[in-house]
Short mmCIF file of C-alpha atoms in Angstrom, two decimals:
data_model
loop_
_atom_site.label_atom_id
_atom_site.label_comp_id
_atom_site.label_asym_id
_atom_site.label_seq_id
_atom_site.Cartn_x
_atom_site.Cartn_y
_atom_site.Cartn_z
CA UNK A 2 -4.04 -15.65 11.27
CA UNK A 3 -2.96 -12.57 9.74
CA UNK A 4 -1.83 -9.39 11.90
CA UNK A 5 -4.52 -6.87 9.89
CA UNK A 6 -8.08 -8.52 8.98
CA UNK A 7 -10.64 -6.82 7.03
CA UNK A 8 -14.29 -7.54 6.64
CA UNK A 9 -16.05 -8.44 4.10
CA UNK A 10 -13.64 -9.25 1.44
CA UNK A 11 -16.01 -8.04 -1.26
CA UNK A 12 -19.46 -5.80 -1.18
CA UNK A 13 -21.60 -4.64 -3.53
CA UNK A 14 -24.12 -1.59 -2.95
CA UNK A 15 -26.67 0.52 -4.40
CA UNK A 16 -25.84 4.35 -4.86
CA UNK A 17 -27.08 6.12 -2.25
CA UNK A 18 -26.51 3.10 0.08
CA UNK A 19 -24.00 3.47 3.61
CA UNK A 20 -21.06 1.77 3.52
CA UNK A 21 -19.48 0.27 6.12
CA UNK A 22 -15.75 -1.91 5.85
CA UNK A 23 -13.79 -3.22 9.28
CA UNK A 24 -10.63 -3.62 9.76
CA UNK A 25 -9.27 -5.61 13.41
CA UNK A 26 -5.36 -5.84 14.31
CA UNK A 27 -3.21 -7.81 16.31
CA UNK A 28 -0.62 -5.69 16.21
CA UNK A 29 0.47 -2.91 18.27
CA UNK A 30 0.77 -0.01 15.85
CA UNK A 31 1.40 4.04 16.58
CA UNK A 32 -1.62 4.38 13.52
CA UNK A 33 -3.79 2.70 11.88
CA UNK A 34 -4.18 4.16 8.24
CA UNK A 35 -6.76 3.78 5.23
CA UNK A 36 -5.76 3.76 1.87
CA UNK A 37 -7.74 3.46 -1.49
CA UNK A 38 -6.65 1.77 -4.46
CA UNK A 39 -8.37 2.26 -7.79
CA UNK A 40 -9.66 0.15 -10.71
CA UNK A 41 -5.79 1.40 -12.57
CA UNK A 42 -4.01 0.41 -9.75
CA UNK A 43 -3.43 3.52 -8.04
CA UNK A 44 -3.01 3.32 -4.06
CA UNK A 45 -3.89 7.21 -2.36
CA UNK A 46 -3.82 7.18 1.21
CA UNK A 47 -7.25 8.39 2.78
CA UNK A 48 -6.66 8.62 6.83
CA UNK A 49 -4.34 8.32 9.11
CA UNK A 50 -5.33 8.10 12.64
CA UNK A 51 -4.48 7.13 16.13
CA UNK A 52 -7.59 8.08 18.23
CA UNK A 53 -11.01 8.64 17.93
CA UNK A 54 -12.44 9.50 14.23
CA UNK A 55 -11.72 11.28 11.26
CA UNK A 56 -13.30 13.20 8.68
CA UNK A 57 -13.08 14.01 5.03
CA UNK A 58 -16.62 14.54 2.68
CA UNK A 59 -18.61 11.81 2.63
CA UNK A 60 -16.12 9.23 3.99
CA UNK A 61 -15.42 8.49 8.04
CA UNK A 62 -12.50 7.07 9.82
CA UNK A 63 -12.73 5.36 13.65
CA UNK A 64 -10.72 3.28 15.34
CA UNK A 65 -11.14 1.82 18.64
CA UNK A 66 -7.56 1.20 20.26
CA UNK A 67 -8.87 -0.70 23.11
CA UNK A 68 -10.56 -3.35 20.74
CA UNK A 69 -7.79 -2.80 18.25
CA UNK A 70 -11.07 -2.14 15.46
CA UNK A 71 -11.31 0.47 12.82
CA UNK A 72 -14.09 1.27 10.37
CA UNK A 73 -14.37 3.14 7.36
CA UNK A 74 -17.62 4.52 6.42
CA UNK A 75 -19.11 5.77 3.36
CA UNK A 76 -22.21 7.83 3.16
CA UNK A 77 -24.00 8.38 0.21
CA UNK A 78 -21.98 5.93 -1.28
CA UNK A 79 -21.51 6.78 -5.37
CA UNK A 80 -20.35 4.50 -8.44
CA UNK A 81 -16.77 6.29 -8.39
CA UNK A 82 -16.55 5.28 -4.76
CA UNK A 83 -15.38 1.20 -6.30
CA UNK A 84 -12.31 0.77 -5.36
CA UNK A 85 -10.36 -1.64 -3.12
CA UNK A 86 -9.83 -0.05 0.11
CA UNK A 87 -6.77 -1.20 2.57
CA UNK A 88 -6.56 -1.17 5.79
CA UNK A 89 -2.98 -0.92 7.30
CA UNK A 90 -1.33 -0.91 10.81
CA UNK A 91 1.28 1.39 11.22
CA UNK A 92 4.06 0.23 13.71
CA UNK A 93 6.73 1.89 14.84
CA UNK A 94 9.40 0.46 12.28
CA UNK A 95 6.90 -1.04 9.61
CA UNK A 96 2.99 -1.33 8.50
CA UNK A 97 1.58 -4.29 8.12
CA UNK A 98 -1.69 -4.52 5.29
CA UNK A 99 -5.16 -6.11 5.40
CA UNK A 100 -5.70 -8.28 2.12
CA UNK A 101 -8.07 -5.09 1.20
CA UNK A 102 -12.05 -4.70 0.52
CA UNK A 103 -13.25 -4.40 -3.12
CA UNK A 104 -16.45 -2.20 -2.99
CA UNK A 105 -18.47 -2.09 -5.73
CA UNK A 106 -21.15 0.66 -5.93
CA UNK A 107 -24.26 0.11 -8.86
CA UNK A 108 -25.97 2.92 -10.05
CA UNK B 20 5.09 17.85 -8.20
CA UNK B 21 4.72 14.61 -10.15
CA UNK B 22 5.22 12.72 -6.72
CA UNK B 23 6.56 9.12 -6.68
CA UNK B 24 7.28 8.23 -10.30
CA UNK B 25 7.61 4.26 -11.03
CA UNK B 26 8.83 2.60 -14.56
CA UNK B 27 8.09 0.50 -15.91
CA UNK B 28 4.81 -0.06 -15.64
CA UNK B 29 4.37 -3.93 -17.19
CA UNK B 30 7.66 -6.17 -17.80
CA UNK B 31 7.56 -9.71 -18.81
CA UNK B 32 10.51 -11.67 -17.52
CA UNK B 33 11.97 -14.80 -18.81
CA UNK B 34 13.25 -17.15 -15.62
CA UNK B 35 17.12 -16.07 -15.16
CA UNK B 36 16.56 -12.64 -16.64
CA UNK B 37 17.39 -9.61 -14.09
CA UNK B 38 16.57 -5.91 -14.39
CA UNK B 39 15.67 -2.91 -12.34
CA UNK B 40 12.79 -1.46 -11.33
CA UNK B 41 13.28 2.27 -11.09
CA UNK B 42 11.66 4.86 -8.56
CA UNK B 43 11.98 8.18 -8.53
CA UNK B 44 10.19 10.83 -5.77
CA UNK B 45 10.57 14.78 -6.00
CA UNK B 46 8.97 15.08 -2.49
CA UNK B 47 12.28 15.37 -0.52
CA UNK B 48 11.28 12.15 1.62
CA UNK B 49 13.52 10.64 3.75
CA UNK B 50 11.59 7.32 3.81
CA UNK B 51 11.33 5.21 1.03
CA UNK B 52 9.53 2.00 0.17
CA UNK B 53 9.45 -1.39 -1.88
CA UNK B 54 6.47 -3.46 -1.99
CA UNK B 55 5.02 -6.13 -3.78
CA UNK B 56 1.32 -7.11 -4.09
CA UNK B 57 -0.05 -10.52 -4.93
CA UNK B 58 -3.40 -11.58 -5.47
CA UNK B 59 -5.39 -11.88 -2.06
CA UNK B 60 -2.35 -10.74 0.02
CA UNK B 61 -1.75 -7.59 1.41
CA UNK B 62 1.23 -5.18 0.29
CA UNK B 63 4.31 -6.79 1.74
CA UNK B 64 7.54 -5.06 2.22
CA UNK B 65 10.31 -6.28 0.61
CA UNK B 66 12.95 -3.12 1.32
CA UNK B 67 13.02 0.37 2.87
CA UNK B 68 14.77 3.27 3.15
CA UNK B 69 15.09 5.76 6.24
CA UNK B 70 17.59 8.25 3.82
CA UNK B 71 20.28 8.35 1.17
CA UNK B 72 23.11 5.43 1.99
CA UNK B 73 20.74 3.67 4.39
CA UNK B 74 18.41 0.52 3.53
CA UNK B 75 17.16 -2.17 5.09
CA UNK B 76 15.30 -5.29 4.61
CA UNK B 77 11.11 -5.57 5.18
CA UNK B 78 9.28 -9.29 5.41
CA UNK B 79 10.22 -10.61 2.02
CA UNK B 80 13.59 -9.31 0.88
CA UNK B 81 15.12 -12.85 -0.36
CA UNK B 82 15.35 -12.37 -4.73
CA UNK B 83 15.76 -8.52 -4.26
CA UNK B 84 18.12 -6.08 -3.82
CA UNK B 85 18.02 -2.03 -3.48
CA UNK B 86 20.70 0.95 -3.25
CA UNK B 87 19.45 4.54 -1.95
CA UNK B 88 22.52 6.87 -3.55
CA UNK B 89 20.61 9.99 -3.54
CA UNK B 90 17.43 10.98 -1.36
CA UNK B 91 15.26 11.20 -4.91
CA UNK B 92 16.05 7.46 -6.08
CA UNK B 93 15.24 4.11 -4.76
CA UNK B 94 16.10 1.53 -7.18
CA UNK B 95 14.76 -2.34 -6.67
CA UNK B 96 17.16 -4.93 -8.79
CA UNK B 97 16.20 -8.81 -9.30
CA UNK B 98 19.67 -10.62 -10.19
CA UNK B 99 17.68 -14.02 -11.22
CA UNK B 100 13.94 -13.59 -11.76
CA UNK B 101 12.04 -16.71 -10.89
CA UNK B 102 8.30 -17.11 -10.94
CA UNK B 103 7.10 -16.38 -7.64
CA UNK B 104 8.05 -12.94 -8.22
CA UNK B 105 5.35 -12.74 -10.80
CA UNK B 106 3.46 -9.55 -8.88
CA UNK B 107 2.70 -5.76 -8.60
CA UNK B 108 5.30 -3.95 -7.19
CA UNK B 109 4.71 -0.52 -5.79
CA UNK B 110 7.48 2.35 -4.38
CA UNK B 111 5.81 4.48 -1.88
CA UNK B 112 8.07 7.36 -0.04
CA UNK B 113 6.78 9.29 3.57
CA UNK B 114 8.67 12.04 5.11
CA UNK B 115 8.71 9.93 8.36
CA UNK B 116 8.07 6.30 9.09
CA UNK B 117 4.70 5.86 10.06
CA UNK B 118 3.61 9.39 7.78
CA UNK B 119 0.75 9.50 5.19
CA UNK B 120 2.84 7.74 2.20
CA UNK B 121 2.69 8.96 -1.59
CA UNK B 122 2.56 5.72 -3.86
CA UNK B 123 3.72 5.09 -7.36
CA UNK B 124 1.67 3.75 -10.01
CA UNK B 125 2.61 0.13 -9.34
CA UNK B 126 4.77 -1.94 -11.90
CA UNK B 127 2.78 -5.08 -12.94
CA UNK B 128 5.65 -8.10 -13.57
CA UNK B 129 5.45 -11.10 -15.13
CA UNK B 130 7.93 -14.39 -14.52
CA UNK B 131 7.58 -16.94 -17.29
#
């Protein structure tokens, strides 16, 4: 079983539609971060968090350290939202990466 | 700032061949990364770096090798490519472990 686990693998949505991707570790980890990677190949990093939730326009970071869970939500989701999005568990020497979550958003 | 600056960005390899994989970052990070990316998988780290002169290995080091001689350049070096290092490789640097990291553009490589 892999230390980071994301859910689903793939998802497809309409525009407009909220977006919801999980991410459970098994590892302990200082934080827990998001990062998006684009069509190009491009990997930005999107959160970084340790408690509670974060955030930044239209997209939502949680994490729940007891159930070592985090989701990232998208509301309003838009067409240049596809991307893959990673998950990744920040330890205190390394981070450890979910397989990612390719979103897909149709107009 | 161009940030973390990777080249090349596609290489095809023939099995035997070596070469380097450059990274460059104009951040002033202390921490710098290797990692690869294969289809499925997550990013796995193959070698860090916590400053100039100091690097160590991540989960899949074996193939690879890396020198940190300055704090802007973090070089990765395959002596004899072999096909299971077919993959994306990416060079990310964070001022501290565990720190939002700045990724490169990813070098897509090809073992045949």
């Amino acid at each position: 079983k892999n230390e980071v686990e994301q859910s689903p693998q793939n998802l497809t949505a309409q525009e407009g539609e909220f977006i919801t991707i999980n991410c459970s570790y098994s590892v302990g980890i200082s934080a827990l971060h998001w990062l998006q990677q684009h069509p190009g190949g491009g990997i930005v990093s999107l959160f970084m968090l340790s408690s509670g939730k974060k955030k930044h326009g239209r997209l939502i970071a949680t994490i729940n350290i007891q159930e070592k869970h985090s989701s990232l939500h998208i509301t309003a989701s838009h067409p240049r939202d596809s991307a893959v999005y990673i998950c990744a568990a920040g330890g205190d020497n390394d981070m450890r990466f979910g397989a990612g979550t390719r979103l897909t958003v149709k107009p | 700032n161009a940030g973390v600056t990777q080249t090349p960005k596609f290489r095809i390899l023939k099995i035997g061949q070596s070469m380097t994989l450059q990274c460059t970052q104009d951040m002033n990070h202390n921490y710098m990364y290797w990692y690869r990316q294969d289809p499925g998988m997550g990013l796995k780290l193959i070698y860090y770096s916590v400053g100039a002169g100091i690097t160590d290995k991540g989960e899949v080091p074996n193939g690879y090798n890396v020198s940190r001689s300055t704090t802007e350049d973090f070089p990765l070096r395959l002596e004899l490519a072999a096909p299971s290092q077919t993959s994306v490789y990416f060079c990310a640097s964070s001022p501290f472990m565990n720190t939002e990291a700045f990724f490169g553009q990813g070098t897509r490589l090809t073992v045949v």
